[in-house]
PDB file of N, CA and C in Angstrom:
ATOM      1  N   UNK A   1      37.358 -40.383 -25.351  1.00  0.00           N
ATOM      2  CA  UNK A   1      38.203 -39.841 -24.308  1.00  0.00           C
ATOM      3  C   UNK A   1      37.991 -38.327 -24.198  1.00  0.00           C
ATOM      4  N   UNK A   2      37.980 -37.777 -22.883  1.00  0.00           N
ATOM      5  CA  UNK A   2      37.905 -36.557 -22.788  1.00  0.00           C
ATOM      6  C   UNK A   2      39.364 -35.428 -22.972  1.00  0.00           C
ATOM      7  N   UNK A   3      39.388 -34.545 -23.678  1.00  0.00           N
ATOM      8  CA  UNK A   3      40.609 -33.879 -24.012  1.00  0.00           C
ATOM      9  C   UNK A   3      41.604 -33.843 -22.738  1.00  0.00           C
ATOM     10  N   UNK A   4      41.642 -33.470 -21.450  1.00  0.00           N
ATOM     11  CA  UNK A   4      42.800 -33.686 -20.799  1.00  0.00           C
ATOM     12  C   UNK A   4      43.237 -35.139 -20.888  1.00  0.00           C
ATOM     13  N   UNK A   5      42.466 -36.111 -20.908  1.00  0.00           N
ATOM     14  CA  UNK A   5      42.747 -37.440 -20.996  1.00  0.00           C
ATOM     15  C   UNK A   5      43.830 -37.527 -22.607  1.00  0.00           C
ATOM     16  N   UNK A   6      42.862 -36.970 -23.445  1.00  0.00           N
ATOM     17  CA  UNK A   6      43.817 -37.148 -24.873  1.00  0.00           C
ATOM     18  C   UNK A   6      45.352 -36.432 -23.996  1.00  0.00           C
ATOM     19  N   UNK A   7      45.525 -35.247 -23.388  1.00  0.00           N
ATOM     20  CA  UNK A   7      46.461 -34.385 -23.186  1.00  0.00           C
ATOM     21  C   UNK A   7      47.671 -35.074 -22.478  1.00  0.00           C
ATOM     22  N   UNK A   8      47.025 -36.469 -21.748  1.00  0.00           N
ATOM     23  CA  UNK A   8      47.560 -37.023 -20.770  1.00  0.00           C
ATOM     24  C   UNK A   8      47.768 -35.608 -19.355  1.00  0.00           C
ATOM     25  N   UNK A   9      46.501 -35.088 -19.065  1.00  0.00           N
ATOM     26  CA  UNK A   9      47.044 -33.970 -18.051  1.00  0.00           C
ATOM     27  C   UNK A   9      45.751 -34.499 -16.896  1.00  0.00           C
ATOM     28  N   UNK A  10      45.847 -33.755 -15.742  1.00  0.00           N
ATOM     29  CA  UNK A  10      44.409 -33.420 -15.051  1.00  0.00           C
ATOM     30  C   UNK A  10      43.844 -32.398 -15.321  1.00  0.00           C
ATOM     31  N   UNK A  11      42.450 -32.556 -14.636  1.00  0.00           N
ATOM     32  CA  UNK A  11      41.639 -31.823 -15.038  1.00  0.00           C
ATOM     33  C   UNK A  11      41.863 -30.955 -14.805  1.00  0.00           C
ATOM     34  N   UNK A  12      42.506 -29.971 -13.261  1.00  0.00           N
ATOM     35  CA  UNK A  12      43.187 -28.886 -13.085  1.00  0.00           C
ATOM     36  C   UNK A  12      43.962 -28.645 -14.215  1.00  0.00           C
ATOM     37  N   UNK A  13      45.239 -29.254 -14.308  1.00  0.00           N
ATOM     38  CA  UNK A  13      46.118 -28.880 -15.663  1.00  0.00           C
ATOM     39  C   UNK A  13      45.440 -28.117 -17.108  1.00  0.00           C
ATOM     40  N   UNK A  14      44.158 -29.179 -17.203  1.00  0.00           N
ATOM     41  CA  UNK A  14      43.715 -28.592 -18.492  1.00  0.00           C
ATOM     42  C   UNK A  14      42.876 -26.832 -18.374  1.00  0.00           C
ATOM     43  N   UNK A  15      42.429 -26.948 -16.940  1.00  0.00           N
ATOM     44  CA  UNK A  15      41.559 -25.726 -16.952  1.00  0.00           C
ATOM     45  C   UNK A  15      42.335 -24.584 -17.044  1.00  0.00           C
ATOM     46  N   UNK A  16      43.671 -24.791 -16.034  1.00  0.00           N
ATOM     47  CA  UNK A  16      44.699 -23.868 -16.062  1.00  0.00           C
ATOM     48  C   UNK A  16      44.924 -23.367 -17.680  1.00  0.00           C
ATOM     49  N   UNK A  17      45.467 -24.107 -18.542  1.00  0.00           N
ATOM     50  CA  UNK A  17      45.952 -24.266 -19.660  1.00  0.00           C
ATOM     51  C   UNK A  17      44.567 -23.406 -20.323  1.00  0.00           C
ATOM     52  N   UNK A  18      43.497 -23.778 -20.365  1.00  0.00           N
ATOM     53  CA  UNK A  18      42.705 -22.784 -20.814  1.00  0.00           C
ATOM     54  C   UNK A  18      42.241 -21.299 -20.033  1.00  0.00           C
ATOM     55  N   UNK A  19      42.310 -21.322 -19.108  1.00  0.00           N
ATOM     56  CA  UNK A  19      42.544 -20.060 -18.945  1.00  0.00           C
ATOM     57  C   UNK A  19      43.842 -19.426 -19.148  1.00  0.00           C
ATOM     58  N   UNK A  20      44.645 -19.760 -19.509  1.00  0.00           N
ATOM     59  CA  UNK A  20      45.768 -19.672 -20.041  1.00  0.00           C
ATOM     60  C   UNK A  20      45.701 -19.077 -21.626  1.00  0.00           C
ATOM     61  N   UNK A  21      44.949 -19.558 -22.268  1.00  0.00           N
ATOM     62  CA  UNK A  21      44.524 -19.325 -23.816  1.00  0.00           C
ATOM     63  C   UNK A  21      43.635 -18.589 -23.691  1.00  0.00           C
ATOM     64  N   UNK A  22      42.546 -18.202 -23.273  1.00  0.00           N
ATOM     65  CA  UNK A  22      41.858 -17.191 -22.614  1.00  0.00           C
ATOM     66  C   UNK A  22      42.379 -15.804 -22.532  1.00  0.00           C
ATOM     67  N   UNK A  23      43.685 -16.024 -21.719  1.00  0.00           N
ATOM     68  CA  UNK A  23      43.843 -15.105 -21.303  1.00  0.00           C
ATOM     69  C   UNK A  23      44.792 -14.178 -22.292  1.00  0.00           C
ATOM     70  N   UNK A  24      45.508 -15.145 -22.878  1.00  0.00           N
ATOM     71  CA  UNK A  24      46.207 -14.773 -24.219  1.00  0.00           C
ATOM     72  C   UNK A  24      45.566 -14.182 -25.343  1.00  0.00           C
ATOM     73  N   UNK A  25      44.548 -14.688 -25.710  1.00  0.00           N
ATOM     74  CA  UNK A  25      43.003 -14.126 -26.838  1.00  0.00           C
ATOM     75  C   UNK A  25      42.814 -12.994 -26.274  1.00  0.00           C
ATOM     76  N   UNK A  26      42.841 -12.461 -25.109  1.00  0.00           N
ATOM     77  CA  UNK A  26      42.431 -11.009 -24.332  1.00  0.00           C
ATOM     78  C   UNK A  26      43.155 -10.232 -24.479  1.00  0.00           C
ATOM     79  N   UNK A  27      44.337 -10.858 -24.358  1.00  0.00           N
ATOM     80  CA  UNK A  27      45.538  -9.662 -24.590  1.00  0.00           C
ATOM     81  C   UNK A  27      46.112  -9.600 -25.766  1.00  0.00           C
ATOM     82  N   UNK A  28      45.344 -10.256 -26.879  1.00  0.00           N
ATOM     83  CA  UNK A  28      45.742 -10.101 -28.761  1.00  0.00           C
ATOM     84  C   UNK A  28      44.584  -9.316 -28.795  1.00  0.00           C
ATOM     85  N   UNK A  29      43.475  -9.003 -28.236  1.00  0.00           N
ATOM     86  CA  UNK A  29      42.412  -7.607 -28.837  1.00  0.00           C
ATOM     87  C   UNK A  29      42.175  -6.901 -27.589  1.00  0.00           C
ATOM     88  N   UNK A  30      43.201  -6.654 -26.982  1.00  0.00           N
ATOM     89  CA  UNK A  30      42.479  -5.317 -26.154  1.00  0.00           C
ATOM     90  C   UNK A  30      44.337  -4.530 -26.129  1.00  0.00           C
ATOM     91  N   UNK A  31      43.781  -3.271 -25.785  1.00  0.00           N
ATOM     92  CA  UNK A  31      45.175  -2.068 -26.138  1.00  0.00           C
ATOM     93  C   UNK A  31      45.795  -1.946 -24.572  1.00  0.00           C
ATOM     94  N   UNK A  32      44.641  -2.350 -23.842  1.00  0.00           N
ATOM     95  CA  UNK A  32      45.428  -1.774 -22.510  1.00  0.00           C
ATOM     96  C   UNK A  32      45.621  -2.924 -21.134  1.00  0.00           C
ATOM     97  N   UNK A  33      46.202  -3.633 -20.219  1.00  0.00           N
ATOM     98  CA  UNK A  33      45.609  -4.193 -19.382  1.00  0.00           C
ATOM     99  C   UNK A  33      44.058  -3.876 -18.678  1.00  0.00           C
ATOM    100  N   UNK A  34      43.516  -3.081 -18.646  1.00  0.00           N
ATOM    101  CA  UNK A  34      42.000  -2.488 -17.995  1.00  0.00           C
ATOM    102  C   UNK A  34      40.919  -3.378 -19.355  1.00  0.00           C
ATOM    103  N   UNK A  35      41.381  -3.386 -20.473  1.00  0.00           N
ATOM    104  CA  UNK A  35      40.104  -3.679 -21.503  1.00  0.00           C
ATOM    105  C   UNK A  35      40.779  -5.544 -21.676  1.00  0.00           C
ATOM    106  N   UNK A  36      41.931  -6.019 -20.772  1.00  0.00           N
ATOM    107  CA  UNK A  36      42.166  -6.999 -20.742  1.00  0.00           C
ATOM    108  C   UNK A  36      40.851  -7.693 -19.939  1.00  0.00           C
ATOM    109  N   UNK A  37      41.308  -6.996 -18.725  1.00  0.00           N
ATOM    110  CA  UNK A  37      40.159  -7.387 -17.771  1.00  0.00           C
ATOM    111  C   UNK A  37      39.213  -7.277 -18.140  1.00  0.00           C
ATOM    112  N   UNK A  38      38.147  -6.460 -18.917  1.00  0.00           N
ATOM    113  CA  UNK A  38      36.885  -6.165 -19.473  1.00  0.00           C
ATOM    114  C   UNK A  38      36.726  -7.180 -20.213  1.00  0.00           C
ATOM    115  N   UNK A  39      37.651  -8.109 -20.910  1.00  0.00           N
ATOM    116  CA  UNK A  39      37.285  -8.775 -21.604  1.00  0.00           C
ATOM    117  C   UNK A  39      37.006  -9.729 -21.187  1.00  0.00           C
ATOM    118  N   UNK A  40      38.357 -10.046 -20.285  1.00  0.00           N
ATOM    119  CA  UNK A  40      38.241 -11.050 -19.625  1.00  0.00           C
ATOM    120  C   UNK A  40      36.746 -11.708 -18.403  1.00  0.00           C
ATOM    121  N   UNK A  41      36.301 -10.568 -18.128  1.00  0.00           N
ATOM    122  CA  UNK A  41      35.410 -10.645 -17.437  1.00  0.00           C
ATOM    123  C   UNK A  41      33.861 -10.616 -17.743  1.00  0.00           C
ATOM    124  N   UNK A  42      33.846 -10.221 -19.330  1.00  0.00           N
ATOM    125  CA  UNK A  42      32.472 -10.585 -20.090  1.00  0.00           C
ATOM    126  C   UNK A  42      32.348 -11.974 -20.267  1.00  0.00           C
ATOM    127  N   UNK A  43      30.824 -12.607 -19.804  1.00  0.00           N
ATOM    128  CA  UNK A  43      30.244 -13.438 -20.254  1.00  0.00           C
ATOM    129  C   UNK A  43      30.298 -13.770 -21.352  1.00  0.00           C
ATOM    130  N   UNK A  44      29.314 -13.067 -22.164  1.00  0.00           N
ATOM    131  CA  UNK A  44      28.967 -13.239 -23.744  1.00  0.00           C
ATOM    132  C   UNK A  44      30.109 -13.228 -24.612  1.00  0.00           C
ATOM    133  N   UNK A  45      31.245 -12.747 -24.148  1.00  0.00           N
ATOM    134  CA  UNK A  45      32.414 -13.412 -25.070  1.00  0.00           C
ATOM    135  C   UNK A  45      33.049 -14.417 -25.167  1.00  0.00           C
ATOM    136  N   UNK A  46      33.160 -14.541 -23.684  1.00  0.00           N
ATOM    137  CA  UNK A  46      33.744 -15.853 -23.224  1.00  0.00           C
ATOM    138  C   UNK A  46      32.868 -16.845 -23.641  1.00  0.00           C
ATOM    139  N   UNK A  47      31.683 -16.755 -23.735  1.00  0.00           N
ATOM    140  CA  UNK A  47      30.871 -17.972 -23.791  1.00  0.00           C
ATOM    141  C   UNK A  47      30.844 -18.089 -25.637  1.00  0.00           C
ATOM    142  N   UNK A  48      31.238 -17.048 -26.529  1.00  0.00           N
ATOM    143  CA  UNK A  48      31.446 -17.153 -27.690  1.00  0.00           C
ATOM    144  C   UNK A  48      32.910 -17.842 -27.774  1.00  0.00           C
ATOM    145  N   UNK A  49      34.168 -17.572 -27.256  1.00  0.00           N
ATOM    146  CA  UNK A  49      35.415 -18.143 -27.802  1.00  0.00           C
ATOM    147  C   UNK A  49      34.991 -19.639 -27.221  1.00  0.00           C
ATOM    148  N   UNK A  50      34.345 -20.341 -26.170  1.00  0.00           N
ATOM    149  CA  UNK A  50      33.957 -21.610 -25.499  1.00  0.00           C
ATOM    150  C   UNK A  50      33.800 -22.251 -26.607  1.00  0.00           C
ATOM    151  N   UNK A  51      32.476 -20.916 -27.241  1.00  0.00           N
ATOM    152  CA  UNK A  51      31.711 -22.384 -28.602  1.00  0.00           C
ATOM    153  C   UNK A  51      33.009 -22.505 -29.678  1.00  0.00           C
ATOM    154  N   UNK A  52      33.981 -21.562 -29.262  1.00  0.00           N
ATOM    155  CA  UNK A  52      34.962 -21.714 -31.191  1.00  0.00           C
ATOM    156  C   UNK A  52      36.144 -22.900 -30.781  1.00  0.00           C
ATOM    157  N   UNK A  53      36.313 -22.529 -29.150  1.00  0.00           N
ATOM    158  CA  UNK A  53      37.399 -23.668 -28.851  1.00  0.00           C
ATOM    159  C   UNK A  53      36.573 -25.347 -28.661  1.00  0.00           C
ATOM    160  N   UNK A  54      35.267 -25.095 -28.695  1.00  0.00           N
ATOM    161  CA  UNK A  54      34.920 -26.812 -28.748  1.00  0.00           C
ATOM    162  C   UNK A  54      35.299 -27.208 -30.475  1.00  0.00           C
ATOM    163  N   UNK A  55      34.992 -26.464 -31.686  1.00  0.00           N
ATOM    164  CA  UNK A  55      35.032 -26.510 -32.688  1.00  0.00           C
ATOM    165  C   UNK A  55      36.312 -26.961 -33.038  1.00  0.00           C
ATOM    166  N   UNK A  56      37.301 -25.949 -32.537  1.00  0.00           N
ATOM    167  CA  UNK A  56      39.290 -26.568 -32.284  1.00  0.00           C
ATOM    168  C   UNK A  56      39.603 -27.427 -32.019  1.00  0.00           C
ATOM    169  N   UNK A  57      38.456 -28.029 -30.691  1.00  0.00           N
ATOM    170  CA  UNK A  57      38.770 -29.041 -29.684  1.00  0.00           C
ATOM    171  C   UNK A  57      38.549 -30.395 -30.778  1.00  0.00           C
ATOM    172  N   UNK A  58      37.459 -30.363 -31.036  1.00  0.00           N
ATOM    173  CA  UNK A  58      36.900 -31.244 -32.194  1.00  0.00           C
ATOM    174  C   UNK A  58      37.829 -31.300 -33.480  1.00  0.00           C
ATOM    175  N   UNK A  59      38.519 -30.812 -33.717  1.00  0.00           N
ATOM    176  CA  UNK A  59      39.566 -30.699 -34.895  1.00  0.00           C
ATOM    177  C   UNK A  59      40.406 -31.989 -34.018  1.00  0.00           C
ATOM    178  N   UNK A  60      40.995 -31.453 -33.224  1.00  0.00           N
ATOM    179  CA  UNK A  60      42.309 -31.949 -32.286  1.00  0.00           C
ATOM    180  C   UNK A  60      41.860 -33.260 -31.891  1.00  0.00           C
ATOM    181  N   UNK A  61      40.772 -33.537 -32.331  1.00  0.00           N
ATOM    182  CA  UNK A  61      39.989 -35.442 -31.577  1.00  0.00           C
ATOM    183  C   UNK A  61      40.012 -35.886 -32.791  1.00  0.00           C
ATOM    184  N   UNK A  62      39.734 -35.148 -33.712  1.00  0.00           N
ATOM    185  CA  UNK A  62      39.729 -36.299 -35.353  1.00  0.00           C
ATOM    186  C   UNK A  62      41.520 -36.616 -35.609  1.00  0.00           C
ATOM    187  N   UNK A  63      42.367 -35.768 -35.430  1.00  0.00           N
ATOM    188  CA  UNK A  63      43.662 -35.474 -35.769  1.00  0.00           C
ATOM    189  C   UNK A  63      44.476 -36.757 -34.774  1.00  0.00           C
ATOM    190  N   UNK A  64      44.031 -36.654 -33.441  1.00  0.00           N
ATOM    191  CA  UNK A  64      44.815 -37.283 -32.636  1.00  0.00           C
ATOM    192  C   UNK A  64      44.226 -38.829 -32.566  1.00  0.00           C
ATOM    193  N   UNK A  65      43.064 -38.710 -33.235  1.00  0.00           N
ATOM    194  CA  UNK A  65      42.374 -40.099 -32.961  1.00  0.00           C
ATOM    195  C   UNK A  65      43.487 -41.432 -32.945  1.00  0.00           C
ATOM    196  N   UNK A  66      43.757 -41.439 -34.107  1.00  0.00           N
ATOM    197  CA  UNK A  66      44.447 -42.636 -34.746  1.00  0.00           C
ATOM    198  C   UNK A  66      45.814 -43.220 -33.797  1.00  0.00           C
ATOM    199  N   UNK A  67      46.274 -41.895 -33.126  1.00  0.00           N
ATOM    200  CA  UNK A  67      47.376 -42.031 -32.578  1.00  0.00           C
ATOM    201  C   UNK A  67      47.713 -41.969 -30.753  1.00  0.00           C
ATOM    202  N   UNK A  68      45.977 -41.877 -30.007  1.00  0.00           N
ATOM    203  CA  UNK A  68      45.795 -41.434 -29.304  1.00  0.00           C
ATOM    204  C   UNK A  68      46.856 -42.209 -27.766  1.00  0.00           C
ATOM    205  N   UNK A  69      46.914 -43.443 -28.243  1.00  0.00           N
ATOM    206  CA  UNK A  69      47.682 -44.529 -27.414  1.00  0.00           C
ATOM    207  C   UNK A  69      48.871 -44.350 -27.432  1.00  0.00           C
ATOM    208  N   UNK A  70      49.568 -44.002 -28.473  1.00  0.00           N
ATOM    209  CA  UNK A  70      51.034 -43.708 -28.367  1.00  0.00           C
ATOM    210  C   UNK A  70      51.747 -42.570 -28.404  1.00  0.00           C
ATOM    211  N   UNK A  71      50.823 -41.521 -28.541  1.00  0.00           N
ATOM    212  CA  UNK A  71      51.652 -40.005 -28.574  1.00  0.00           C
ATOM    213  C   UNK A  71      51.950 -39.892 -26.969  1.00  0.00           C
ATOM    214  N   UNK A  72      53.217 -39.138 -26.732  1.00  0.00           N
ATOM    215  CA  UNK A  72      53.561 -39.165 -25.890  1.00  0.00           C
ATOM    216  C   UNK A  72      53.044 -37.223 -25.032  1.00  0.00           C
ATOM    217  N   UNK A  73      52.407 -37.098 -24.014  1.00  0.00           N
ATOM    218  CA  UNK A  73      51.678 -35.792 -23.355  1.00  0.00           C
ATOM    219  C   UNK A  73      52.614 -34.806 -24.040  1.00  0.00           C
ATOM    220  N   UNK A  74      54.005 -34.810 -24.606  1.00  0.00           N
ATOM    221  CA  UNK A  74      54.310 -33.546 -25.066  1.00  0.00           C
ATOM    222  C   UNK A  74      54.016 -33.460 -26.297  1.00  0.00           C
ATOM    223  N   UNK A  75      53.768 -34.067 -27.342  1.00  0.00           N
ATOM    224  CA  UNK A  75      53.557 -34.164 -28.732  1.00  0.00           C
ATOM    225  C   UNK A  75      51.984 -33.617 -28.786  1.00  0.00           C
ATOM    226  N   UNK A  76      50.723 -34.409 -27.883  1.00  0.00           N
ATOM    227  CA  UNK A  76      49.703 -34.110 -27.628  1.00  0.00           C
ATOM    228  C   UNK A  76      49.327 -32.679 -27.381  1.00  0.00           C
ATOM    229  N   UNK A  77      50.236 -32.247 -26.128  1.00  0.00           N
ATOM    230  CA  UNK A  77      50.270 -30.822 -26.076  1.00  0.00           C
ATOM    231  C   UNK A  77      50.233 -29.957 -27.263  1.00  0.00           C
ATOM    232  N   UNK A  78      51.810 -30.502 -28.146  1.00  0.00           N
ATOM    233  CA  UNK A  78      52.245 -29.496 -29.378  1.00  0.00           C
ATOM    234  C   UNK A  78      50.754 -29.400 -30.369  1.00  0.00           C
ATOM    235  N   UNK A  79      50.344 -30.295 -30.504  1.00  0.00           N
ATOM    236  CA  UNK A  79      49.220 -30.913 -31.524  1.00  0.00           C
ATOM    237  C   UNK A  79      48.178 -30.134 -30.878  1.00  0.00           C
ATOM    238  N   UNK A  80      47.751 -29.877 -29.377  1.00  0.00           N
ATOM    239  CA  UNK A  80      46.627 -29.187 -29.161  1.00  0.00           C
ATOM    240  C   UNK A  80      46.533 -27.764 -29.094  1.00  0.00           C
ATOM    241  N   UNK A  81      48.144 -27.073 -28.879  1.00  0.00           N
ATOM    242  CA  UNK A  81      48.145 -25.746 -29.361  1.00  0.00           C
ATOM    243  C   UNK A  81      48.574 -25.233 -30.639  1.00  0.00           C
ATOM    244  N   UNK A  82      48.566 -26.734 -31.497  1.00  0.00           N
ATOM    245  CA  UNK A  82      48.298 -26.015 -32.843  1.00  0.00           C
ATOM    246  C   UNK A  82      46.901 -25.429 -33.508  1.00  0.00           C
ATOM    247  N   UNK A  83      46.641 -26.492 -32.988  1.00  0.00           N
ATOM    248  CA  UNK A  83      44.823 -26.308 -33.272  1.00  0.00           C
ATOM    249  C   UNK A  83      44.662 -25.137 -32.730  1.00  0.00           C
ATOM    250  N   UNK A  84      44.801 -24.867 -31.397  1.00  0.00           N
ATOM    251  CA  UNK A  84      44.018 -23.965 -30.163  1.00  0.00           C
ATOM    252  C   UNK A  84      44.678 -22.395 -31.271  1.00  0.00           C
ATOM    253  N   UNK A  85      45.867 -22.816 -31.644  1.00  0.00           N
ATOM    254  CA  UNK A  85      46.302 -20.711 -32.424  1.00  0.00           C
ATOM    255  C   UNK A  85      45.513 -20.593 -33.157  1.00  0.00           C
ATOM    256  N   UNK A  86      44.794 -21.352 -33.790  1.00  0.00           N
ATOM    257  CA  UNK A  86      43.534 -20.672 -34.840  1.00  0.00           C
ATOM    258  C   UNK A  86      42.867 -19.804 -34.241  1.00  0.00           C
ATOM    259  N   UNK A  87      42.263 -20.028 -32.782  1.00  0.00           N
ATOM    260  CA  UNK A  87      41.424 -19.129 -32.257  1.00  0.00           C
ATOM    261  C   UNK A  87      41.608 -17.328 -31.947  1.00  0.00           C
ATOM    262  N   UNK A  88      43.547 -17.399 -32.289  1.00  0.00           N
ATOM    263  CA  UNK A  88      43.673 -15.916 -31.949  1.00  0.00           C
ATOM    264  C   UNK A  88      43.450 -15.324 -33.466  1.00  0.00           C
ATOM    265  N   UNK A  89      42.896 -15.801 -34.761  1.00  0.00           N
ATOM    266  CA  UNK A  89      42.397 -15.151 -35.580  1.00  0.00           C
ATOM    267  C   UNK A  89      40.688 -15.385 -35.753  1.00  0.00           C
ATOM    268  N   UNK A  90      40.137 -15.552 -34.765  1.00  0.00           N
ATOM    269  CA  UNK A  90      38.676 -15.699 -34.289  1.00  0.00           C
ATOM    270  C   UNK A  90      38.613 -14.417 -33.627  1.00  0.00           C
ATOM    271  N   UNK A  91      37.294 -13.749 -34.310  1.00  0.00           N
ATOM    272  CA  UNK A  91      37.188 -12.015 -33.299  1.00  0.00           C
ATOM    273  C   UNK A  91      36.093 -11.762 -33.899  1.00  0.00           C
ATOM    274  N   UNK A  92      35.040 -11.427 -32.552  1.00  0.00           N
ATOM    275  CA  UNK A  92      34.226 -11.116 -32.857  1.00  0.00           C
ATOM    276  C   UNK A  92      33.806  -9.425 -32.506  1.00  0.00           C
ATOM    277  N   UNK A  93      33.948  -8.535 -33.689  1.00  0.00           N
ATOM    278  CA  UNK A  93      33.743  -7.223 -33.510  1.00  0.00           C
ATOM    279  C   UNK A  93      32.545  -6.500 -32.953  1.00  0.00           C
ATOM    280  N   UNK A  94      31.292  -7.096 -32.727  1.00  0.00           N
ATOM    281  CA  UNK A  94      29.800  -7.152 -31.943  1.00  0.00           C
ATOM    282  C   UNK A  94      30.153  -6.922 -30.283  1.00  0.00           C
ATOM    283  N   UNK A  95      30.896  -8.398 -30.299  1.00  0.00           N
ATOM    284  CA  UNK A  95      30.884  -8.605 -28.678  1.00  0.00           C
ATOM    285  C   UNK A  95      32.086  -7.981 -28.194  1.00  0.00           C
ATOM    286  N   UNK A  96      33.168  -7.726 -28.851  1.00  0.00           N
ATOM    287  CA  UNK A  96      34.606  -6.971 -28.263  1.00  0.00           C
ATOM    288  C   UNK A  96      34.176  -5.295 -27.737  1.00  0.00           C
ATOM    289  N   UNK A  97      33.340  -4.791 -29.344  1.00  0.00           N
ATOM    290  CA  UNK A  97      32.774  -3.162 -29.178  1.00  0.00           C
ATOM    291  C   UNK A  97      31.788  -3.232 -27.942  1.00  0.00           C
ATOM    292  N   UNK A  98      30.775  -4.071 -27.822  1.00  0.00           N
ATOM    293  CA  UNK A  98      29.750  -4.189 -26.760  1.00  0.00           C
ATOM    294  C   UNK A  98      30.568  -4.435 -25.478  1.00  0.00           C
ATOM    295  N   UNK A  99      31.355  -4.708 -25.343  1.00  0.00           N
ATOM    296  CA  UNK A  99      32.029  -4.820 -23.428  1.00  0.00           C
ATOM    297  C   UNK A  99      32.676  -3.597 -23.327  1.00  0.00           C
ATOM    298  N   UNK A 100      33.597  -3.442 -24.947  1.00  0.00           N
ATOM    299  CA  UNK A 100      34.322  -2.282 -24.273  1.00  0.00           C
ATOM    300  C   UNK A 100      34.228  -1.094 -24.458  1.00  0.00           C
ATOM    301  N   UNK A 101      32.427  -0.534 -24.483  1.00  0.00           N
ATOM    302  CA  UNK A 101      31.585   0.392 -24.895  1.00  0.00           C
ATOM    303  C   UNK A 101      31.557   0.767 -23.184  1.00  0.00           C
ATOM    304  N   UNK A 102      31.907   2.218 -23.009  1.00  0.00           N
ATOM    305  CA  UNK A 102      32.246   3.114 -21.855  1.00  0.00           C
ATOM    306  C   UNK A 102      30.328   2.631 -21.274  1.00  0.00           C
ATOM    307  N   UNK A 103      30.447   2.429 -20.123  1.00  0.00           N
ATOM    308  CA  UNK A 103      29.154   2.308 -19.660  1.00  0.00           C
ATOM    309  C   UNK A 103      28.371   3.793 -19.191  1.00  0.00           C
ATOM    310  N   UNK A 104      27.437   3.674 -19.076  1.00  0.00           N
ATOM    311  CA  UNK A 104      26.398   4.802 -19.111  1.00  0.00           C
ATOM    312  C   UNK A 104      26.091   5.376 -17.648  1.00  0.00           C
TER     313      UNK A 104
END
């Protein structure tokens, strides 16, 4: 099953919801709204937290497996943003300094 399916959500719902977490990870390492957006708007980071939230995501499919038929979409939820808070102690100091290095 694909994770909004585990979520019991749509596919809108789920994208929302991750840009949602996205957007939250941006605003736990940057100081100002402006280096929110910087962050928010780099590739190469985003495409780094992608690979850490499939890794989460994959946690949250072994965890929910067993129970996938009877949890009810709010329990699922609770269960997928437990997993998903690991990621706000995921930081990568390479790619945060590289975006929000004053351009030339």
């Amino acid at each position: 099953m694909k994770i909004h399916e585990l979520l019991k959500m749509t596919v809108h719902q789920y994208e929302m919801m991750l840009w949602g977490l996205w957007l939250e990870w941006c605003r736990k390492k940057a100081y100002t709204d402006h280096q929110v957006q910087i962050l928010m708007c780099n590739p190469a980071l985003h495409k780094w937290w992608e690979g850490n939230l499939e890794i989460v995501e994959a946690e949250f499919r072994q965890e929910i497996a067993p129970y996938a038929a009877v949890t009810s979409a709010k329990d699922a939820h609770k269960l997928y943003l437990k997993n998903a808070a690991k990621l706000a102690f995921y930081y990568s100091t390479p790619l945060i300094t590289r975006a929000l290095a004053p351009k030339k």
